[in-house]
PDB file of C-alpha atoms in Angstrom:
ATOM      1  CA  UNK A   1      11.746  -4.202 -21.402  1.00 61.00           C
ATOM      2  CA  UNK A   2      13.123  -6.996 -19.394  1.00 67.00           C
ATOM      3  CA  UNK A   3      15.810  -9.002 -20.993  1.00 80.00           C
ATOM      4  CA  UNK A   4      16.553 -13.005 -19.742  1.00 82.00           C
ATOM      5  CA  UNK A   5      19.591 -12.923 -21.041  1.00 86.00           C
ATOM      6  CA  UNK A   6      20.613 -10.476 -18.640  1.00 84.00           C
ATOM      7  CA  UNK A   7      18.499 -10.977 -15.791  1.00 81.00           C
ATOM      8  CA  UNK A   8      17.433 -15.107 -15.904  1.00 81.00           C
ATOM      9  CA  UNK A   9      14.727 -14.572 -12.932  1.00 81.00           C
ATOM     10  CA  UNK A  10      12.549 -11.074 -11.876  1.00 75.00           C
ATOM     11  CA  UNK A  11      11.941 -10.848  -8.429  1.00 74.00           C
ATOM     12  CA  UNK A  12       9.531  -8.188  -8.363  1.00 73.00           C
ATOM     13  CA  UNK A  13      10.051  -4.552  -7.282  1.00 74.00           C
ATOM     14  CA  UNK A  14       9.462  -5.482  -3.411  1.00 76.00           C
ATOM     15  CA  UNK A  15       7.679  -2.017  -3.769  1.00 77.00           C
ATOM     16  CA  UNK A  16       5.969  -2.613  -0.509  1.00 82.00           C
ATOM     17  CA  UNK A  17       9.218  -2.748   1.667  1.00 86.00           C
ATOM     18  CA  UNK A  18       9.341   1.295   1.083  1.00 89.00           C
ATOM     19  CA  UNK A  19       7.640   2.058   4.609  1.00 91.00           C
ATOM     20  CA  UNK A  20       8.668  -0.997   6.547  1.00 92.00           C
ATOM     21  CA  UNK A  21      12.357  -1.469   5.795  1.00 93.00           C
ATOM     22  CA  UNK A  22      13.100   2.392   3.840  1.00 93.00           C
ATOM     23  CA  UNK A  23      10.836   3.928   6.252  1.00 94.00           C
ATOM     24  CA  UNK A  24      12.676   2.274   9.387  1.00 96.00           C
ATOM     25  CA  UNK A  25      16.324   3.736   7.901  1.00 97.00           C
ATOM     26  CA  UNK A  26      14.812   6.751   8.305  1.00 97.00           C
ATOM     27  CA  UNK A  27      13.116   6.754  10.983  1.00 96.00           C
ATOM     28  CA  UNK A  28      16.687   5.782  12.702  1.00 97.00           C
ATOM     29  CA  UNK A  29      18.290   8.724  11.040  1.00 97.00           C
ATOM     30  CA  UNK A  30      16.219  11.363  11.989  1.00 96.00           C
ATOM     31  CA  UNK A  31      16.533   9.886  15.869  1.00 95.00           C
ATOM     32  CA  UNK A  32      19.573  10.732  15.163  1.00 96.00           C
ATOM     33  CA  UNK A  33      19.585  14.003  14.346  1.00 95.00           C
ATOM     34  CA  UNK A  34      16.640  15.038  16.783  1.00 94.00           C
ATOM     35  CA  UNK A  35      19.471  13.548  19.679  1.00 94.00           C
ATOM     36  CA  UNK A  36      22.698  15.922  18.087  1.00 95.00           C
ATOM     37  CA  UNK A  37      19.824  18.924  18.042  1.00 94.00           C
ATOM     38  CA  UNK A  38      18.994  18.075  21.425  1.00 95.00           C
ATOM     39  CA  UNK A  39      22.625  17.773  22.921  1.00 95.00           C
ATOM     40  CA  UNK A  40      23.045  21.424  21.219  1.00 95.00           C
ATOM     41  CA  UNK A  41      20.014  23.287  22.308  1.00 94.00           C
ATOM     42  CA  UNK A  42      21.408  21.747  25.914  1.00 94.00           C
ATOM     43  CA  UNK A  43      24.934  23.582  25.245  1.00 94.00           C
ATOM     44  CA  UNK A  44      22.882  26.912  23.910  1.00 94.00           C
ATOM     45  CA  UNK A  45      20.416  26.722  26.663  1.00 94.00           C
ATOM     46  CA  UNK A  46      23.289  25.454  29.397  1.00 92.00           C
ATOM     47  CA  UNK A  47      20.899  22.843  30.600  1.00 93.00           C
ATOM     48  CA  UNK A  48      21.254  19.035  30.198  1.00 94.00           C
ATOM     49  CA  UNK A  49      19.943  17.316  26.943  1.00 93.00           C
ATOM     50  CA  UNK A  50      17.305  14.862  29.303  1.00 94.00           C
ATOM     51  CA  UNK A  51      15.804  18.316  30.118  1.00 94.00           C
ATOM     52  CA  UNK A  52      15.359  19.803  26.614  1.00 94.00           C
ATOM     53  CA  UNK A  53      11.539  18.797  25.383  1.00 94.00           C
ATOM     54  CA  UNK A  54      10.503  20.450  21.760  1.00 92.00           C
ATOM     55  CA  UNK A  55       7.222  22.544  22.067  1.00 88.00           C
ATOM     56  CA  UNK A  56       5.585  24.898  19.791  1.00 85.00           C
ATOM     57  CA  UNK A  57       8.575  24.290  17.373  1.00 86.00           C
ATOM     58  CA  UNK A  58      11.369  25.261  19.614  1.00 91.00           C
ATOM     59  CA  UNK A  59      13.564  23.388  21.856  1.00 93.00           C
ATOM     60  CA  UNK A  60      12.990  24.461  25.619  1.00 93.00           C
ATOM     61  CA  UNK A  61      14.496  23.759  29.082  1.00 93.00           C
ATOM     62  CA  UNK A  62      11.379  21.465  30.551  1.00 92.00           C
ATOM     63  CA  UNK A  63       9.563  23.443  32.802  1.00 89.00           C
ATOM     64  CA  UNK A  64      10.839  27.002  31.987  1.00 87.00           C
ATOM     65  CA  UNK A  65       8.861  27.775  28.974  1.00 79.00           C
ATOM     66  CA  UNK A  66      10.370  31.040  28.452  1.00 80.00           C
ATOM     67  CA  UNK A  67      13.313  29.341  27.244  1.00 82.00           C
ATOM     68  CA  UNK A  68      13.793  28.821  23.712  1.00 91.00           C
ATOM     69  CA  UNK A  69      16.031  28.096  20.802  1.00 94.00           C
ATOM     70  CA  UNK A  70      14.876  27.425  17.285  1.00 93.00           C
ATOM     71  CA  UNK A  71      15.681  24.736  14.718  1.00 92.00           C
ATOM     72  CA  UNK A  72      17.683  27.688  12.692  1.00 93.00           C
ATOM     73  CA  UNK A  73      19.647  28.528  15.983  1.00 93.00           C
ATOM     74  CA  UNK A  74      21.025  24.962  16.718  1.00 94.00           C
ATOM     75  CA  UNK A  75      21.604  24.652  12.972  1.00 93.00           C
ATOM     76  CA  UNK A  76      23.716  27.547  12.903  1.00 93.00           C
ATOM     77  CA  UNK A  77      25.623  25.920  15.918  1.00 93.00           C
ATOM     78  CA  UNK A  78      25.944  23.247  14.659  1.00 93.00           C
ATOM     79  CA  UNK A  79      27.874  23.818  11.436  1.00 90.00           C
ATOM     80  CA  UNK A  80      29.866  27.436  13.305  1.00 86.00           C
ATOM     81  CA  UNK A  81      32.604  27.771  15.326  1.00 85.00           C
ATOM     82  CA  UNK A  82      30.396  27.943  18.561  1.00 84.00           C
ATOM     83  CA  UNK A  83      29.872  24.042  18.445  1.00 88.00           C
ATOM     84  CA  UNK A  84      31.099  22.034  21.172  1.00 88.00           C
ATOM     85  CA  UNK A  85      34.373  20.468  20.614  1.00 87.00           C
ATOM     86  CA  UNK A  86      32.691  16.735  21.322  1.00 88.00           C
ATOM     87  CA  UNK A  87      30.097  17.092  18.827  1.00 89.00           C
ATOM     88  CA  UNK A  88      30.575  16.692  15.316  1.00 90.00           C
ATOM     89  CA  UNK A  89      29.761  19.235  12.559  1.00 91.00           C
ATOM     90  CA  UNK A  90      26.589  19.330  10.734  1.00 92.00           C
ATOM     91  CA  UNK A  91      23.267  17.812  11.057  1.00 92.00           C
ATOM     92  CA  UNK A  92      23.228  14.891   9.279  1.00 93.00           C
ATOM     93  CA  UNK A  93      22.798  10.908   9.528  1.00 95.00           C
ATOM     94  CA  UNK A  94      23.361   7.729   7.135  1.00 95.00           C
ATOM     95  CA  UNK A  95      21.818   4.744   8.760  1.00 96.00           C
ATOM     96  CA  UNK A  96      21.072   1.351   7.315  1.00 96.00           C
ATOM     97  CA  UNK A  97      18.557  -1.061   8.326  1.00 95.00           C
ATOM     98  CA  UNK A  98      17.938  -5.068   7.674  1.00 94.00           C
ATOM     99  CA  UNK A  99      14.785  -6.537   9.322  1.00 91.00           C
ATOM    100  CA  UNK A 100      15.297  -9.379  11.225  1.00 92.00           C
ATOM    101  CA  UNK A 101      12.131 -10.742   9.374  1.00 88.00           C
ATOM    102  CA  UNK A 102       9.188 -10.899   6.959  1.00 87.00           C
ATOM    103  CA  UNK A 103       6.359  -8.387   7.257  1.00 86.00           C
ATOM    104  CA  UNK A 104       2.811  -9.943   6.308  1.00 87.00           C
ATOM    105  CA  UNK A 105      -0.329  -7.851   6.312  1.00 90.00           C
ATOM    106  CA  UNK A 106      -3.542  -9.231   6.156  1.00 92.00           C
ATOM    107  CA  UNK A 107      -7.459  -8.322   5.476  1.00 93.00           C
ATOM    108  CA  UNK A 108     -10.808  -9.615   4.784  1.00 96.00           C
ATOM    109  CA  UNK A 109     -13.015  -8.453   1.398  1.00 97.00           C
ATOM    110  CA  UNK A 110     -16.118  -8.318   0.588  1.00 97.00           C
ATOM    111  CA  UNK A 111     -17.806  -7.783  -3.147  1.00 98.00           C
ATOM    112  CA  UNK A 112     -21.585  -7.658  -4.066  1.00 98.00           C
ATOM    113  CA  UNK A 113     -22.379  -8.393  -7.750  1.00 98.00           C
ATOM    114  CA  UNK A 114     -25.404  -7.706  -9.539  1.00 98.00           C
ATOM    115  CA  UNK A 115     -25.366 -11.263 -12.922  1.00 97.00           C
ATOM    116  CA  UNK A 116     -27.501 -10.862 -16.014  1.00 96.00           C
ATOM    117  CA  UNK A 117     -28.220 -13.898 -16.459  1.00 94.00           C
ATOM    118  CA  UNK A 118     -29.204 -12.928 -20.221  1.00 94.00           C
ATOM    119  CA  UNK A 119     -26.516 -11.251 -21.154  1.00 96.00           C
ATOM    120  CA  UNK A 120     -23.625 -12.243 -18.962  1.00 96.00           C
ATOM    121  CA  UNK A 121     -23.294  -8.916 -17.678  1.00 96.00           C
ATOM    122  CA  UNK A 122     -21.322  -8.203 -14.395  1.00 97.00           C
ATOM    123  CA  UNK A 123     -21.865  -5.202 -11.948  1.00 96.00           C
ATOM    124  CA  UNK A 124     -20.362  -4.740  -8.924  1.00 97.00           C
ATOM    125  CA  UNK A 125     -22.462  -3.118  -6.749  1.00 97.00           C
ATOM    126  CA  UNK A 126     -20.798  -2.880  -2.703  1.00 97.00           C
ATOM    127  CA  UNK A 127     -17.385  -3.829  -2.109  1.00 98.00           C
ATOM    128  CA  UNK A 128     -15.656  -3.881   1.599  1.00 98.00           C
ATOM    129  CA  UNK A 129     -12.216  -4.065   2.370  1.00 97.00           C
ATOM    130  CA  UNK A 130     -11.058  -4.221   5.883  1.00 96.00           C
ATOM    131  CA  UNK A 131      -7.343  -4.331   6.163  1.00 94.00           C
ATOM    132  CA  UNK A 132      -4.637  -4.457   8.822  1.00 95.00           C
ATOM    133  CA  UNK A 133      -1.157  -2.505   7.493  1.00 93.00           C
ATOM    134  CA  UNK A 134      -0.126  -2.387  10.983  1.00 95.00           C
ATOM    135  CA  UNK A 135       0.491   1.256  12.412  1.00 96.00           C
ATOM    136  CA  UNK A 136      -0.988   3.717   9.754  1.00 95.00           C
ATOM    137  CA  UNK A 137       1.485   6.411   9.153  1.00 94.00           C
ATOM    138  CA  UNK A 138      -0.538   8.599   6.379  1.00 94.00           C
ATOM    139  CA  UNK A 139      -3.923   7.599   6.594  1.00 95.00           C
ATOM    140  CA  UNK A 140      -4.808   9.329   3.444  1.00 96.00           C
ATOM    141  CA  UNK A 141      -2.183   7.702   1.816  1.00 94.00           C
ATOM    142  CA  UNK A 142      -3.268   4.334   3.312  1.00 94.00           C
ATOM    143  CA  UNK A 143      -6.460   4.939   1.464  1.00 96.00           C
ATOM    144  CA  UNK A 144      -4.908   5.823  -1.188  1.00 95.00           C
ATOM    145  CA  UNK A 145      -3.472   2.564  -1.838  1.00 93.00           C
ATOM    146  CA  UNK A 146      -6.422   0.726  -1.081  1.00 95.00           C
ATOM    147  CA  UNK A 147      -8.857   2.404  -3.513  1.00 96.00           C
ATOM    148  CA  UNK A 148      -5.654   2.123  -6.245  1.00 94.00           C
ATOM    149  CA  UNK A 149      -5.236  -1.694  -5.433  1.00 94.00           C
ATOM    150  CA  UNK A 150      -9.074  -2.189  -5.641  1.00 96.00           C
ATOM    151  CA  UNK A 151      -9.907  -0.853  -9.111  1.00 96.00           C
ATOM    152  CA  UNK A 152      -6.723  -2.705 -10.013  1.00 95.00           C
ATOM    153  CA  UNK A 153      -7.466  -5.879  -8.619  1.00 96.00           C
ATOM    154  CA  UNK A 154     -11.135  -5.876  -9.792  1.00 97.00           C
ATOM    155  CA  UNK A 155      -9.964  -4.680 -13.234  1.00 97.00           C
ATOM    156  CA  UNK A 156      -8.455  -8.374 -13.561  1.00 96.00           C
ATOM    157  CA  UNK A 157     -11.326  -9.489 -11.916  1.00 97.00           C
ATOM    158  CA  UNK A 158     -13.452  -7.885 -14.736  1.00 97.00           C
ATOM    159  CA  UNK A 159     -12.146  -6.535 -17.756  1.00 96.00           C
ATOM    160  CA  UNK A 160      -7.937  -7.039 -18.499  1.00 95.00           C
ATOM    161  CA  UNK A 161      -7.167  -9.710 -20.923  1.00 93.00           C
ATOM    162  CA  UNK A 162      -4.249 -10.190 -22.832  1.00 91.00           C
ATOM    163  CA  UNK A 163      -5.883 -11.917 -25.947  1.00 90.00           C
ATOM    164  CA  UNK A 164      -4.709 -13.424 -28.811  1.00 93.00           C
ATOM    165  CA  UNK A 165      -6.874 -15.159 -32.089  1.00 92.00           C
ATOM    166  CA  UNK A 166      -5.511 -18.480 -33.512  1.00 93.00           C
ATOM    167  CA  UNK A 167      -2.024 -17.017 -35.369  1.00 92.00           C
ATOM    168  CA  UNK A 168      -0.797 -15.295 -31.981  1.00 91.00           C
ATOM    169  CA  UNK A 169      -1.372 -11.853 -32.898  1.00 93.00           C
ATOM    170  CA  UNK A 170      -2.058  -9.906 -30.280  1.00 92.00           C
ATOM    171  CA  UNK A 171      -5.844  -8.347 -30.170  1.00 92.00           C
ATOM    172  CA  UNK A 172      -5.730  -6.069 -27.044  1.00 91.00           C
ATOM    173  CA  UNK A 173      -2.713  -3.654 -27.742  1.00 91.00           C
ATOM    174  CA  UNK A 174      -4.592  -0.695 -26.780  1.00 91.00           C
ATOM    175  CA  UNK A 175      -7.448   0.931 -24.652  1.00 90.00           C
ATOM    176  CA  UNK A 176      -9.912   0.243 -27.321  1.00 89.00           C
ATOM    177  CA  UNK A 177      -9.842  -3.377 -26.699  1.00 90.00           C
ATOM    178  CA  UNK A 178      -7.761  -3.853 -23.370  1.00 92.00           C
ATOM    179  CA  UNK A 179     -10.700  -2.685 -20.561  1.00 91.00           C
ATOM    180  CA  UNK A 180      -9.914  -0.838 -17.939  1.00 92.00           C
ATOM    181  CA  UNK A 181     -12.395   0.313 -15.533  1.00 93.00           C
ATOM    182  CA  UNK A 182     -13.048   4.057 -14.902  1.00 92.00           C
ATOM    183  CA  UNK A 183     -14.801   5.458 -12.023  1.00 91.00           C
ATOM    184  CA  UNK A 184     -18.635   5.154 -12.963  1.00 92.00           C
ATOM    185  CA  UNK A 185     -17.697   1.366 -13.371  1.00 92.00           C
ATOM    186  CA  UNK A 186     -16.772   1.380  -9.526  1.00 95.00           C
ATOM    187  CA  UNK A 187     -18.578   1.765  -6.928  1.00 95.00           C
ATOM    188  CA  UNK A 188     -17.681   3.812  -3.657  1.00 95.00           C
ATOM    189  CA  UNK A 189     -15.713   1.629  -1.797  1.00 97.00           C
ATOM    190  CA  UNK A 190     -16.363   1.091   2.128  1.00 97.00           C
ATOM    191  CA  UNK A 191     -12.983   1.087   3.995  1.00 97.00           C
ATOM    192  CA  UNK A 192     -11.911  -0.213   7.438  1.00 96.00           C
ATOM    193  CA  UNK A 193      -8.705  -1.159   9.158  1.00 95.00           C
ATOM    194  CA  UNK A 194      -7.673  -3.260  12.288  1.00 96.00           C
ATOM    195  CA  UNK A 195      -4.099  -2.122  13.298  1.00 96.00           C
ATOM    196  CA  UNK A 196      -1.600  -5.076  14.360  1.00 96.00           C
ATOM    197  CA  UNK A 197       2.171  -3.370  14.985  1.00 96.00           C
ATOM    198  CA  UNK A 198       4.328  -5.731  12.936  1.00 95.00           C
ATOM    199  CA  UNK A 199       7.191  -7.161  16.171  1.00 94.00           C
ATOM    200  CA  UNK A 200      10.081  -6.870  13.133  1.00 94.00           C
ATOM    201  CA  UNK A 201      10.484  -3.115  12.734  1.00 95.00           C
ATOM    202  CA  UNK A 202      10.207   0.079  15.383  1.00 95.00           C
ATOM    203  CA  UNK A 203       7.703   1.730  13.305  1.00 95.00           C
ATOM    204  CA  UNK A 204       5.486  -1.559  13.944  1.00 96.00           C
ATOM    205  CA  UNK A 205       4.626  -0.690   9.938  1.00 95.00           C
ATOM    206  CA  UNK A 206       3.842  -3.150   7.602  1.00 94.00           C
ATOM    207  CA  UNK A 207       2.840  -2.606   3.742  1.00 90.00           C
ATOM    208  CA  UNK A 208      -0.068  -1.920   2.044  1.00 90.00           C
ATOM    209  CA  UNK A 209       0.361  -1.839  -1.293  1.00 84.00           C
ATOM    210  CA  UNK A 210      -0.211  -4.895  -2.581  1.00 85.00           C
ATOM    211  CA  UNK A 211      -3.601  -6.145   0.308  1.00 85.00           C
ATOM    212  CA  UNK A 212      -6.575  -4.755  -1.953  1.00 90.00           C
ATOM    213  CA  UNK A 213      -4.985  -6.417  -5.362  1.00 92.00           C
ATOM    214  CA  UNK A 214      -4.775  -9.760  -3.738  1.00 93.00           C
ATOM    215  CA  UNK A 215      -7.681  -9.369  -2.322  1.00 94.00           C
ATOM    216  CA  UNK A 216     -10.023  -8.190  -4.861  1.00 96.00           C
ATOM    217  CA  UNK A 217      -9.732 -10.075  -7.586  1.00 97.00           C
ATOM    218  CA  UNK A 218     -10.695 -13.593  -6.124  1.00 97.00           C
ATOM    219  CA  UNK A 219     -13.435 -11.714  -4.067  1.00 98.00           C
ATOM    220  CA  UNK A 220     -14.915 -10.388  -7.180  1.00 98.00           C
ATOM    221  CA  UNK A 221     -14.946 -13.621  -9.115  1.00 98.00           C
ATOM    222  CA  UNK A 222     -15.936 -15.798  -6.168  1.00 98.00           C
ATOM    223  CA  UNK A 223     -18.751 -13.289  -5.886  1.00 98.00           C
ATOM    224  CA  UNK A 224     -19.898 -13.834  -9.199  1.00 98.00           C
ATOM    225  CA  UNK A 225     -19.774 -17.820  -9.450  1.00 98.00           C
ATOM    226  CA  UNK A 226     -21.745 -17.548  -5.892  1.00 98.00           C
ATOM    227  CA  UNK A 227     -24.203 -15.939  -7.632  1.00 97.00           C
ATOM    228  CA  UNK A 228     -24.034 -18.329 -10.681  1.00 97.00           C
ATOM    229  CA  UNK A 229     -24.194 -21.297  -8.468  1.00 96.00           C
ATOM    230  CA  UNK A 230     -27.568 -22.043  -8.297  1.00 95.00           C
ATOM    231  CA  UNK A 231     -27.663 -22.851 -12.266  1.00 93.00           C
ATOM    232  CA  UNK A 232     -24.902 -25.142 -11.373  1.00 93.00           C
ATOM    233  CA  UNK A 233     -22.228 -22.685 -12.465  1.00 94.00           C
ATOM    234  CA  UNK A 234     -18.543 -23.710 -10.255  1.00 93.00           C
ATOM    235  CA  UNK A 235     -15.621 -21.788 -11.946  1.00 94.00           C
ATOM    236  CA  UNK A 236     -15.044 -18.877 -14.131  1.00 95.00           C
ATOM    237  CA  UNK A 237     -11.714 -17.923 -15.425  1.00 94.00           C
ATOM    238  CA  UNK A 238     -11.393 -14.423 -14.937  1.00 95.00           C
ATOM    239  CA  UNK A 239     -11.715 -11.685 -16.400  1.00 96.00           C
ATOM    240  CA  UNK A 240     -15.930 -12.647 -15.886  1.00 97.00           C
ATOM    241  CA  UNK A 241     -16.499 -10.603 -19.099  1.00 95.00           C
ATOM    242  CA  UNK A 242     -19.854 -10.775 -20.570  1.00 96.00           C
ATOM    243  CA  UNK A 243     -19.196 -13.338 -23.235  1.00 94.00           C
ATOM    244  CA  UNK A 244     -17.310 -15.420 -20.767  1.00 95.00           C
ATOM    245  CA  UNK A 245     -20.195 -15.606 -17.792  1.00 97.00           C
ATOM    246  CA  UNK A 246     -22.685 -16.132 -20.840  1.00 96.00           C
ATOM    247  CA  UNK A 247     -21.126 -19.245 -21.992  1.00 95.00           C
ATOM    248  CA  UNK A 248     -20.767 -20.733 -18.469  1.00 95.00           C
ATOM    249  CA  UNK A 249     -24.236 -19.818 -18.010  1.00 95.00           C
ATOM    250  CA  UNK A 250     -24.888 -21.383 -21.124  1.00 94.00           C
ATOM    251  CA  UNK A 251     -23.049 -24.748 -20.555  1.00 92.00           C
ATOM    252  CA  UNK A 252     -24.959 -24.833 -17.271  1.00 89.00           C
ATOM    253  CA  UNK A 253     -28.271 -24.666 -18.901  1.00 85.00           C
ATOM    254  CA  UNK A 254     -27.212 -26.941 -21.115  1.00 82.00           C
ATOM    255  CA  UNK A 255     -25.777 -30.102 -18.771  1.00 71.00           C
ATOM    256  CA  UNK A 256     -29.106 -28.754 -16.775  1.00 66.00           C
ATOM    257  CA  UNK A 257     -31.662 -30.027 -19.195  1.00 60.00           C
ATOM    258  CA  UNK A 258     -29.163 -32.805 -20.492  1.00 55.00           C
TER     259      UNK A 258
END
């Protein structure tokens, strides 16, 4: 548990730097490595390193195919005796990287609910979420995130409360009365992407992991006042659980026939 005595003010985790800003350190080091392989095939292969291309998971001398070395050959150069005095030993790289700027994806969402007007029941019945992450690495992984932040974000939407009766004891402390959706409460979501290379790293990445819980929530409840809004229904503080929709439905009716 957080303490503010310790820490006055939580930042957050940042948890969606890990591709952009981690992912860019890396993506530096192994450029780094890949050049050192290269300028040691060239010394194994007695060619120069702007003619060694990787193929078929060796290094070769470009245009003589015949010509190999593999990743286990230059590695053994590189850390024996049979190195070149001008290149260092090992195969290795520490690089740091700080973006020269923010990263901001963006997206559009669409939800579909189904009211009961009787009973104040909710169910969400399409839901569309086009995103742009930048240049997709993993795009299972992409997905991944998306159907994650989704359930998450309509979970507030929906069913998480925090709730407390009138002496401030807590009355959601555990899965039989804090809701969660599982997966028959969801339905299959319909995914699509637009790809915009962020300008602030060379991966052009940007991060995903928060787009479909920003996105979902206010979707999901705009989606169900829209369909309220005929009986003159405006605003519902979410989670739309049944009892809450029901008494804004209620209080409709009732300023309605007032």
């Amino acid at each position: 548990h957080g303490d503010t005595a310790t820490v006055a003010v939580g930042l957050g985790t940042f948890g969606s730097r890990s591709a952009a800003v981690g992912g860019t350190a890396v993506h530096l080091a192994a450029g780094d490595v890949s050049e050192k392989a290269r300028r040691l095939a060239a010394h194994l292969l007695e060619a120069a390193p702007a003619d060694i291309v990787v193929s078929d998971g060796q290094w070769q001398v470009r245009g003589v195919p015949g010509r190999g070395v593999t990743f286990a050959d230059i590695a053994g150069t590189a850390y024996g005796s049979a190195r070149p005095k001008d290149i260092e030993a090992g195969l290795e790289s520490t690089r740091f990287f700080q973006p020269p700027g923010m990263v901001f994806p963006f997206g559009a969402h669409l939800a579909v609910v189904e009211v009961d007007r009787e009973t104040g029941s909710v169910t969400l019945r399409r839901y569309v979420s086009v995103d742009d992450c930048g240049r997709v690495i993993n795009p299972l992984l992409v997905e991944g995130q998306v159907h994650g932040g989704l359930a998450q974000g309509i979970a507030q939407a929906l069913y998480e409360e925090v709730a407390y009766d009138g002496d401030g004891s807590l009355l959601s402390g555990n899965l039989t009365t804090y809701m969660i959706p599982t997966a028959p409460d969801l339905p299959s979501f319909i995914l699509d992407r637009t790809i915009t290379p962020s300008p602030v790293n060379p991966l052009g990445v940007k991060g995903v992991g928060e787009s479909a819980t920003i996105g979902s929530t206010p979707a999901v409840v705009n989606a169900v006042v829209d369909a309220l809004s005929p009986l003159g229904v405006t605003e519902i503080d979410p989670p739309c659980s049944p009892e809450k929709v029901w008494r804004a439905i209620e209080r409709a009716r009732g300023h309605r026939s007032g």
